Short mmCIF file of C-alpha atoms and ligand atoms in Angstrom, two decimals:
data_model
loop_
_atom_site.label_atom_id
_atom_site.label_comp_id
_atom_site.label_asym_id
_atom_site.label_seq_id
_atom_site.Cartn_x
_atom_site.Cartn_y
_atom_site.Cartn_z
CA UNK I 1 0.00 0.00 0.00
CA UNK I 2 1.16 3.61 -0.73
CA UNK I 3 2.51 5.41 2.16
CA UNK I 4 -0.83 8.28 2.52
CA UNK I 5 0.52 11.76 2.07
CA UNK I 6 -1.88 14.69 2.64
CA UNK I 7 -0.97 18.27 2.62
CA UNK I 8 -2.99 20.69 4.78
CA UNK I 9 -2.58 24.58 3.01
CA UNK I 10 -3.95 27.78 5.23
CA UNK I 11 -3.61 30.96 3.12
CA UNK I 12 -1.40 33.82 5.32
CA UNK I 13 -3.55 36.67 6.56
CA UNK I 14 -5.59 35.99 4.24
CA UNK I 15 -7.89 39.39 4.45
CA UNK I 16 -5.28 41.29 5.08
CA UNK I 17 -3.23 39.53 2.14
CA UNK I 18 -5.98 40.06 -0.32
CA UNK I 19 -6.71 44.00 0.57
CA UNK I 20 -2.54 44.13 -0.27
CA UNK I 21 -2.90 42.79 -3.54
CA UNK I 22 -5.49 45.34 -4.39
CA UNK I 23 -3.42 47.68 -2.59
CA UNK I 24 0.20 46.53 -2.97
CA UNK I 25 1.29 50.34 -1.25
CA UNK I 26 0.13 48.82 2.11
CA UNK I 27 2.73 46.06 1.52
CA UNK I 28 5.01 46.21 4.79
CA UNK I 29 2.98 48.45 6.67
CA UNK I 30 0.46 47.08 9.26
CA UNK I 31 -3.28 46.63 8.00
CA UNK I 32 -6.41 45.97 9.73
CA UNK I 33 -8.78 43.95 8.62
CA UNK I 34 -12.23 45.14 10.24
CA UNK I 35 -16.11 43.89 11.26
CA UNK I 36 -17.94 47.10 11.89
CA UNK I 37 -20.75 46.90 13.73
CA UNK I 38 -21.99 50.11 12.62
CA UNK I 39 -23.29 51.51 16.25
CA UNK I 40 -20.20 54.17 16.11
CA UNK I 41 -17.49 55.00 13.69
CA UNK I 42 -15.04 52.85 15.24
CA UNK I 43 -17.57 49.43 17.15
CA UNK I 44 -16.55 46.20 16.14
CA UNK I 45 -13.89 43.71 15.97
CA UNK I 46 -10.62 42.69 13.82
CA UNK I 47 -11.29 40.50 11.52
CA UNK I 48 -7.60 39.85 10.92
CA UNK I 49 -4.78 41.97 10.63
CA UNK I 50 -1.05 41.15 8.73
CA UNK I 51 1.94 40.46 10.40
CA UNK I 52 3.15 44.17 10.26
CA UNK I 53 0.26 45.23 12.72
CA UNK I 54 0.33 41.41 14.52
CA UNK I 55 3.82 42.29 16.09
CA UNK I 56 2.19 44.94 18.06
CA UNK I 57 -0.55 42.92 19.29
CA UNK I 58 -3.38 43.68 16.84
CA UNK I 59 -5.35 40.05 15.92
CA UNK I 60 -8.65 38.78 14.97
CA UNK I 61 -11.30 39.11 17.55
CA UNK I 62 -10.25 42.44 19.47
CA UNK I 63 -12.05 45.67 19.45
CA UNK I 64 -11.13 48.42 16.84
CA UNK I 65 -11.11 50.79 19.38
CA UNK I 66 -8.07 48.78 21.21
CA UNK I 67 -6.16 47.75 18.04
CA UNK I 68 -6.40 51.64 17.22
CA UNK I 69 -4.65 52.34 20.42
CA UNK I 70 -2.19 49.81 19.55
CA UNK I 71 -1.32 51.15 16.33
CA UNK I 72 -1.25 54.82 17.38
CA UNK I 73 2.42 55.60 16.85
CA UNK I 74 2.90 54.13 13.63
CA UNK I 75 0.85 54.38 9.94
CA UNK I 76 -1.59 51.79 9.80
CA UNK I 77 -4.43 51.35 7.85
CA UNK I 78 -7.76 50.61 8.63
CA UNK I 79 -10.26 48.35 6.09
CA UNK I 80 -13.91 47.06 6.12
CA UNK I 81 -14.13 43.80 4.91
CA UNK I 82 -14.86 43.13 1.14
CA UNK I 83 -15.98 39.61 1.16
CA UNK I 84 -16.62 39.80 -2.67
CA UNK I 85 -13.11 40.13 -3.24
CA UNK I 86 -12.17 37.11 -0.76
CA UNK I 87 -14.39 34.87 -2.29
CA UNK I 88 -12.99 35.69 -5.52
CA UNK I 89 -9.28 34.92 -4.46
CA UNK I 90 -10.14 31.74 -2.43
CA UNK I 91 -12.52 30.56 -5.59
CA UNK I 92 -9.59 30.50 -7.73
CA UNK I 93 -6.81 29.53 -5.49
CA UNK I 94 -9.32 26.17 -4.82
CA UNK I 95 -9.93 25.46 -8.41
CA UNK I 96 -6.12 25.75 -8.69
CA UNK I 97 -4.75 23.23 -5.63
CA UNK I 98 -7.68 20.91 -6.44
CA UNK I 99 -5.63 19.68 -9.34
CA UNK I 100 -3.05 18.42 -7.17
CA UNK I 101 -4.48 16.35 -5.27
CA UNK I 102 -5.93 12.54 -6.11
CA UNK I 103 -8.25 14.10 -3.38
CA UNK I 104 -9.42 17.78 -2.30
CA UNK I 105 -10.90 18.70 0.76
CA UNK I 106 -11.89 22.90 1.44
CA UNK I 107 -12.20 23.19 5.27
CA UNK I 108 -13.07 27.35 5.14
CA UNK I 109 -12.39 30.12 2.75
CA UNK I 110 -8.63 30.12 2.80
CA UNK I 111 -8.08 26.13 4.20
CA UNK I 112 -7.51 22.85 2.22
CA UNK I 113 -6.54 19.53 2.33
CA UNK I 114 -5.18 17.99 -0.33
CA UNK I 115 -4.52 14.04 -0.84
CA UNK I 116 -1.15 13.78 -2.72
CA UNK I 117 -0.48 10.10 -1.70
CA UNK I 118 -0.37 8.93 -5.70
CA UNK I 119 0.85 11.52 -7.27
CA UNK I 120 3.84 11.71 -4.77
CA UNK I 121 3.90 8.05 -5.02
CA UNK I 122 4.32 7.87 -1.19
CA UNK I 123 7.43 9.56 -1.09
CA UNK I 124 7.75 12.41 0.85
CA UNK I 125 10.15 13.97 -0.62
CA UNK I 126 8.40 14.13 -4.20
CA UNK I 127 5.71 15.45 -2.02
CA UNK I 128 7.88 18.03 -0.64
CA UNK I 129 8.52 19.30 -3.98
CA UNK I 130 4.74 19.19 -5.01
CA UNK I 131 4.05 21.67 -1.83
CA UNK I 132 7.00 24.13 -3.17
CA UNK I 133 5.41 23.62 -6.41
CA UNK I 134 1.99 24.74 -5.20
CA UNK I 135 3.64 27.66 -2.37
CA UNK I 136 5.11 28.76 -6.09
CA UNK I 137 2.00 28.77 -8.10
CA UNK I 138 -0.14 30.41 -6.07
CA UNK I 139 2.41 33.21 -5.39
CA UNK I 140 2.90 33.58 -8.76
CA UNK I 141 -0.88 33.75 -10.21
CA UNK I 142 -2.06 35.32 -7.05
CA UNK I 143 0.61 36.97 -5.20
CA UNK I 144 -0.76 35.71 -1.90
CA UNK I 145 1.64 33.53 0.40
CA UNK I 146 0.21 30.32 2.19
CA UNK I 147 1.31 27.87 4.56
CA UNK I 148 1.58 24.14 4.29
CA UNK I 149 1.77 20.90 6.05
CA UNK I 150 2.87 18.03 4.88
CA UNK I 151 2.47 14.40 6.65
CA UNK I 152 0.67 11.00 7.04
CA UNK I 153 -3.02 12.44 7.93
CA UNK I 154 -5.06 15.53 8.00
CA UNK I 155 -4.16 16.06 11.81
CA UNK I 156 -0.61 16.30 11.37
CA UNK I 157 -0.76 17.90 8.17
CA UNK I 158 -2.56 20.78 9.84
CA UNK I 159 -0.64 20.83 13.13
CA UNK I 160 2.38 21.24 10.47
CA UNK I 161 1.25 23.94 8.38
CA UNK I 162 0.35 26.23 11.48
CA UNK I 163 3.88 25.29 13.28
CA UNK I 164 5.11 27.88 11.11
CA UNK I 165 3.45 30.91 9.75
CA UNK I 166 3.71 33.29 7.49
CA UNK I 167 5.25 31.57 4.07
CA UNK I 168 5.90 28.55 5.96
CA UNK I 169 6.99 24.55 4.84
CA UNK I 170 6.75 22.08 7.28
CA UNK I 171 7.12 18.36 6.71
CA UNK I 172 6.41 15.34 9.24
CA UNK I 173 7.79 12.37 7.43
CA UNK I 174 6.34 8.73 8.80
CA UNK I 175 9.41 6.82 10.83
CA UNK I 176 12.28 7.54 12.84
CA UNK I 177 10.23 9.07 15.85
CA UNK I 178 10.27 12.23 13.64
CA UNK I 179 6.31 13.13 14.40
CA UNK I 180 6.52 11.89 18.31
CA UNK I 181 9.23 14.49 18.85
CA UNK I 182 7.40 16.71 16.46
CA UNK I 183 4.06 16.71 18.44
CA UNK I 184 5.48 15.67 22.45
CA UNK I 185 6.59 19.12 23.19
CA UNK I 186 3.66 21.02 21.75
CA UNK I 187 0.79 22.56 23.80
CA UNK I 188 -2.50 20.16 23.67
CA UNK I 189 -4.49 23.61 22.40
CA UNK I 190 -2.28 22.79 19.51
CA UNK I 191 -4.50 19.33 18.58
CA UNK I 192 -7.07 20.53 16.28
CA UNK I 193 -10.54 20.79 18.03
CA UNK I 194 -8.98 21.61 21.17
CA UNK I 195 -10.80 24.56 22.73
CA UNK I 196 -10.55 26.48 25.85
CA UNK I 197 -12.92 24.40 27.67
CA UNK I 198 -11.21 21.10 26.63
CA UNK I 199 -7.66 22.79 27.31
CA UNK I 200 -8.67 23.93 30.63
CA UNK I 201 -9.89 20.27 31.22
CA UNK I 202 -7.05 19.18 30.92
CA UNK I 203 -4.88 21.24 32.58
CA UNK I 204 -7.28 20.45 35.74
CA UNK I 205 -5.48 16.99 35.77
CA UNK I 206 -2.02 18.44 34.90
CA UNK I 207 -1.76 17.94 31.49
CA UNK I 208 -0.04 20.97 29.49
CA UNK I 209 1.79 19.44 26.24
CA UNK I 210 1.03 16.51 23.97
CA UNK I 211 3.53 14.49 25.59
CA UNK I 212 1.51 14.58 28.99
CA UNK I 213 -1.85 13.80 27.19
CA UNK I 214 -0.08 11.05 25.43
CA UNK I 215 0.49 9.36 29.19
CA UNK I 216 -3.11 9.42 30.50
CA UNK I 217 -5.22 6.04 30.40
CA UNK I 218 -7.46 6.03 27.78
CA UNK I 219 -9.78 4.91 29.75
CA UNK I 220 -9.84 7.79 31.81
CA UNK I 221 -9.92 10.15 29.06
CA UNK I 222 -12.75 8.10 27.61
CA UNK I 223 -14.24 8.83 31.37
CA UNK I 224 -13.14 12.22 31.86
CA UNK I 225 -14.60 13.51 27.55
CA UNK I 226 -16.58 10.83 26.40
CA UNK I 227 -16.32 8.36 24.40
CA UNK I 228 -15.36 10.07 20.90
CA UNK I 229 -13.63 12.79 22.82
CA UNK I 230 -11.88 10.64 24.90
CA UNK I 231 -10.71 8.09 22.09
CA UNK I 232 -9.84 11.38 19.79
CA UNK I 233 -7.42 12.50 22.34
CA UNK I 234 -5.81 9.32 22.98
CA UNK I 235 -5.44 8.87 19.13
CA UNK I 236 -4.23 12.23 18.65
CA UNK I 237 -1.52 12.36 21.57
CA UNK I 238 0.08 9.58 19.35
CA UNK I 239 -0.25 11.56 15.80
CA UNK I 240 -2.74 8.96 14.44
CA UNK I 241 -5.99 10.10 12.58
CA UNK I 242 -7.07 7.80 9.95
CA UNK I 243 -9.91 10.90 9.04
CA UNK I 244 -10.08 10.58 4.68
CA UNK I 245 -9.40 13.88 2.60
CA UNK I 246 -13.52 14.00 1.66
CA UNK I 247 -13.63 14.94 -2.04
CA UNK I 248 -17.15 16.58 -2.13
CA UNK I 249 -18.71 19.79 -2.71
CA UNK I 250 -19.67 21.97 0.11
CA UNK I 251 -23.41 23.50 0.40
CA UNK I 252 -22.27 27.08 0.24
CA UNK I 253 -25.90 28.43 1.42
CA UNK I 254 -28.95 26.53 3.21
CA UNK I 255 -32.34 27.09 3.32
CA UNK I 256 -35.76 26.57 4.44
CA UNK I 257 -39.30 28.38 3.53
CA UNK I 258 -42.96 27.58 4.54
CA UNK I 259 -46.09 28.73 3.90
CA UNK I 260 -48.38 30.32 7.03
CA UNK I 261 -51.36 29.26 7.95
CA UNK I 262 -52.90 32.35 7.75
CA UNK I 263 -52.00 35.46 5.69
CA UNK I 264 -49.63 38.29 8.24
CA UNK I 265 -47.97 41.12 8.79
CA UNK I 266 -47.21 40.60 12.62
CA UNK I 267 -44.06 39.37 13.55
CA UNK I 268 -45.56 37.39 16.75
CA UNK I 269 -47.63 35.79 14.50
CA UNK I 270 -44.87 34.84 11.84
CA UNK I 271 -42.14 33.84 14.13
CA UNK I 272 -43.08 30.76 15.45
CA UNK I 273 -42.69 29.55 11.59
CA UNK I 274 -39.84 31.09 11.80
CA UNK I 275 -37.75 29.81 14.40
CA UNK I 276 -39.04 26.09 13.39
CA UNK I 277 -37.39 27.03 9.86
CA UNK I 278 -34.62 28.10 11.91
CA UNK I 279 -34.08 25.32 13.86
CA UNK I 280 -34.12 22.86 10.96
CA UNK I 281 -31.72 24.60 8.78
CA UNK I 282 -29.61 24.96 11.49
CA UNK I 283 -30.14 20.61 11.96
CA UNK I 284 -28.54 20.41 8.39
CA UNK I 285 -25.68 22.96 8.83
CA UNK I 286 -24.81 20.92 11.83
CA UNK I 287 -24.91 17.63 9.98
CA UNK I 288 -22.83 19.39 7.07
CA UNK I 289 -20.22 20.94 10.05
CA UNK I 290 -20.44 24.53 9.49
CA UNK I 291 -21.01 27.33 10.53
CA UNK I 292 -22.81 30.62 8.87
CA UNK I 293 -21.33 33.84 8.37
CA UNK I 294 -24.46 35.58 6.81
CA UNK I 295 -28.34 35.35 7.84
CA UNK I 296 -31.48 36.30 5.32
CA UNK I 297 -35.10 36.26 5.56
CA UNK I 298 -36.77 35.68 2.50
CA UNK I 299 -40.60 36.99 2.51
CA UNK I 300 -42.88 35.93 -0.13
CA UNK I 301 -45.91 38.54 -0.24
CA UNK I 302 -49.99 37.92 -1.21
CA UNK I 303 -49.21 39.52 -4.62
CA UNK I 304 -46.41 37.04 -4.66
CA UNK I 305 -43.23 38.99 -4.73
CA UNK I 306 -40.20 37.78 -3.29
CA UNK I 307 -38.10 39.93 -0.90
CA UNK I 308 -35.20 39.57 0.84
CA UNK I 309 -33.53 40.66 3.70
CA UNK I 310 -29.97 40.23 5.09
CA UNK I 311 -27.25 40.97 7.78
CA UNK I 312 -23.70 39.59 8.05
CA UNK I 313 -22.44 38.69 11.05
CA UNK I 314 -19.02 39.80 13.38
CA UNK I 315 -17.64 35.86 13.43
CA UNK I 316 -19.55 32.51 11.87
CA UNK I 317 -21.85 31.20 14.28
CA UNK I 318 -23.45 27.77 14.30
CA UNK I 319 -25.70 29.18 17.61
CA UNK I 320 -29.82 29.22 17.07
CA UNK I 321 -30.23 32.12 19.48
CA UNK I 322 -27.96 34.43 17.53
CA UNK I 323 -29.52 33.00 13.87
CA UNK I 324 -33.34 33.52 15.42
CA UNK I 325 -32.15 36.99 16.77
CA UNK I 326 -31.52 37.94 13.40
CA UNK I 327 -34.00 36.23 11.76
CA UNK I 328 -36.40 38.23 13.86
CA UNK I 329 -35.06 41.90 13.58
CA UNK I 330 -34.76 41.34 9.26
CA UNK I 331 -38.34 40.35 9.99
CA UNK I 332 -39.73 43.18 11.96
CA UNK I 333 -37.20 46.03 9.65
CA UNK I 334 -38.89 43.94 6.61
CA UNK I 335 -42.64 44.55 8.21
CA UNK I 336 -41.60 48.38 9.02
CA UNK I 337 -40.03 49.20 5.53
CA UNK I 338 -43.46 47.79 4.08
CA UNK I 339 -46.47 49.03 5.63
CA UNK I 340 -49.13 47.73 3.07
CA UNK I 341 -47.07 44.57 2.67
CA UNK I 342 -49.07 41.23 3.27
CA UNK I 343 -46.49 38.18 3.78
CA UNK I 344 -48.05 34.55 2.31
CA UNK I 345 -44.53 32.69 2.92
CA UNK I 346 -41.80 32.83 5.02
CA UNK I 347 -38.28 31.15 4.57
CA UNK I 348 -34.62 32.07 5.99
CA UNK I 349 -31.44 31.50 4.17
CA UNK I 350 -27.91 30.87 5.86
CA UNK I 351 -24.58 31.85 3.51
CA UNK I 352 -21.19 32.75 3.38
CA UNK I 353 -20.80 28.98 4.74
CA UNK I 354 -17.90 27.94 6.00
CA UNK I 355 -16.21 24.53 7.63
CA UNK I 356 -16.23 25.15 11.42
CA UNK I 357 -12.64 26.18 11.61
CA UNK I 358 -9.43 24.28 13.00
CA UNK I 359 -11.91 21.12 14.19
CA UNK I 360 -11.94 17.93 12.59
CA UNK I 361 -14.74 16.26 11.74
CA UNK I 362 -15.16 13.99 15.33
CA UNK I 363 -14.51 17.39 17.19
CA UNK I 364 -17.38 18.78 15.40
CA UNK I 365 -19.78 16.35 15.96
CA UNK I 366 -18.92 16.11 19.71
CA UNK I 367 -19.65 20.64 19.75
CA UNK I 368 -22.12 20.31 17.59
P1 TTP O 1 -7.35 32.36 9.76
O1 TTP O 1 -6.76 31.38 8.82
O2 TTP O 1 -7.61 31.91 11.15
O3 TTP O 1 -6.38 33.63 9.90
P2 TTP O 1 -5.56 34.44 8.82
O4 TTP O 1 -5.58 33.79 7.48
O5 TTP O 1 -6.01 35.86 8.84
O6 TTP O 1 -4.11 34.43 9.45
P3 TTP O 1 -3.02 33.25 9.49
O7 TTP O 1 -1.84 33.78 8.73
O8 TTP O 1 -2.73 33.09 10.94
O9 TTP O 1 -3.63 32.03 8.86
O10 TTP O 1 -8.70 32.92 9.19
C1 TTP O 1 -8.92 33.13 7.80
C2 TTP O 1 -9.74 34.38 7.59
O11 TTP O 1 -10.99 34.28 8.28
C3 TTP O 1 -9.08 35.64 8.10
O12 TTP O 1 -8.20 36.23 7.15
C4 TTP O 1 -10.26 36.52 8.44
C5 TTP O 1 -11.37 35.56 8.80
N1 TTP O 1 -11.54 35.53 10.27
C6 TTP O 1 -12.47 36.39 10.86
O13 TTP O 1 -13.15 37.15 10.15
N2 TTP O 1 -12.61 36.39 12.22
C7 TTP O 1 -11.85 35.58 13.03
O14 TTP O 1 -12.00 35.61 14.27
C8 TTP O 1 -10.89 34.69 12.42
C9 TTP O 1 -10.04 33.78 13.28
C10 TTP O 1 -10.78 34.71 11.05
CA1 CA O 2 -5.13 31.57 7.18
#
């Protein structure tokens, strides 16, 4: 049997890397990649940032208002997001790393795995050239740097291409103890899927790095997480994931519509169809393990016209309180904007999909 290759690619900063090809003046100087939330000029969160404005602190998830203090002695600049021109990037960087591999897997808008076992024909160090090969191509057609991972399975693939970062090439070869003293020293929030709650879990029963993990009974872990929890840890504290590089198109929106029983305009009326639709489009973006970046409500009226409403949200969520939130305001700002407006059918639309991030597929079904 062919020794299993699989390379694991994350595009560098990739926001931030996209706004500089547009932009290549901001090349070198720190930019901020930002989620406005619209309330003032400067509420919301980073998106991302590039490495220029990451040495002083600036990453995805803080406020504006603190990455602005941050950045206040030197020239930064400041960006909304332009998901159009994202998508457009990722689209054609996929289309182009697909044809590598005897199997491609997109995990999010700027992650892939690729399955490179035959056409490396097991040997890693035709695959190593195959990942220059690729770090070269997509430089060269879209001047946007990535990082990649190259090993036995998807786990250590990905622990590999985030080991280092930006423009990195890391490669775990099978034999010679190479992964175990690859992965021993490591952090367990380093294992895929590991959260803060799992981490903190852990560290409860002292155990900080992979090497640790790798020296608690299974049985106890099996006790402590579960039983796929438990037996993904064990498996992981030894570098083994036997997970397959899933060659199949991703849903990029869901959605569900219904009729009411009665012709409305009042929200209370309409939302209890609502939040059913809700909760059952949310059932299939769990069973497809992603998460939504971008809510709509879709309102069908007596005289049959279709409208649409939607709002895109700070981070991806996979949460039904925060989709029937939404769902609810679109549908009372629809109802205001329209006073004459009689709605027949009601349906809500998730988008901007996206594979929950960093998890493998076991990790998300245990969070989902
Ligand atoms: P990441 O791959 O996590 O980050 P990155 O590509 O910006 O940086 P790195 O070089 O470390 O890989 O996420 C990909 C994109 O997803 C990122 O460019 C912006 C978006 N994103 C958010 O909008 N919010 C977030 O909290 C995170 C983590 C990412
Ligand atoms: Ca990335």
């Amino acid at each position: 049997m062919t020794q299993r290759i699989v390379i694991h690619a994350d595009l560098d900063y990739f926001y931030a890397q996209c706004e500089e090809i547009v932009r290549p003046e901001l090349r070198g100087k720190p930019v901020v990649v930002c989620v406005y939330s619209g309330r003032t000029a400067e509420s919301g969160v980073v998106s991302t940032s590039n490495y220029e404005a990451r040495k002083y602190g600036v990453k995805a998830g803080i406020p504006i208002a603190y990455a602005k203090k941050m950045l206040a002695s030197v020239q930064a600049t400041f960006l909304a997001m332009n998901m159009t021109l994202y998508e457009e990037v990722s689209s054609r960087i996929m289309k182009m790393l697909r044809t590598y591999g005897d199997s491609f897997e997109k995990v999010s808008i700027d992650e892939a795995y690729l399955d490179i076992s035959n056409l490396a024909e097991g040997n890693f160090d035709k695959a190593r050239e195959i990942a220059i090969q690729v770090k070269e191509e997509i430089l060269q057609k879209e001047q946007v740097t990535c990082s990649i991972g190259v090993a036995p399975n998807k786990l250590l693939a990905k622990m590999a291409s985030d080991y280092r970062k930006p423009d990195g090439l890391t490669i775990l070869q099978q034999g010679g103890g190479e992964i175990i003293k690859f992965i021993e020293p490591l952090p367990v929030n380093k294992i895929p899927g590991v959260g803060k709650k799992v981490e903190e879990k852990l560290n409860e029963i002292h155990v900080r790095t992979i090497e640790e993990l790798a020296q608690v009974d299974p049985i106890y872990l099996i006790e402590k997480f579960g039983k796929n929890l438990g037996n993904y840890l064990f498996q992981a504290s030894r570098g083994e994931d036997n997970d397959p590089v899933k060659d199949r198109e991703q849903p990029t929106q869901l959605s569900r519509i219904a009729t009411l029983k009665q012709n409305s305009r009042d929200p209370q009326e309409i939302l209890p169809l609502l939040n059913i639709l809700a909760s059952s489009v949310l059932e299939k973006l769990n069973e497809e393990k992603m998460e939504s970046k971008s809510v709509s409500v879709i309102v069908i009226l007596t005289d049959l016209s279709i409208h649409t409403k939607s709002v895109t949200l700070e981070s991806p969520t996979k949460d039904f309180d925060t989709i029937a939130e939404r769902a609810k305001s679109l549908l009372e700002r629809f109802v205001e904007s329209m006073p004459n407006a009689v709605i027949r059918r009601v349906g809500i639309r998730l988008s901007s999909l996206q594979k929950r991030a960093g998890q493998t597929d076991i990790v998300t079904f245990l969070q989902a």
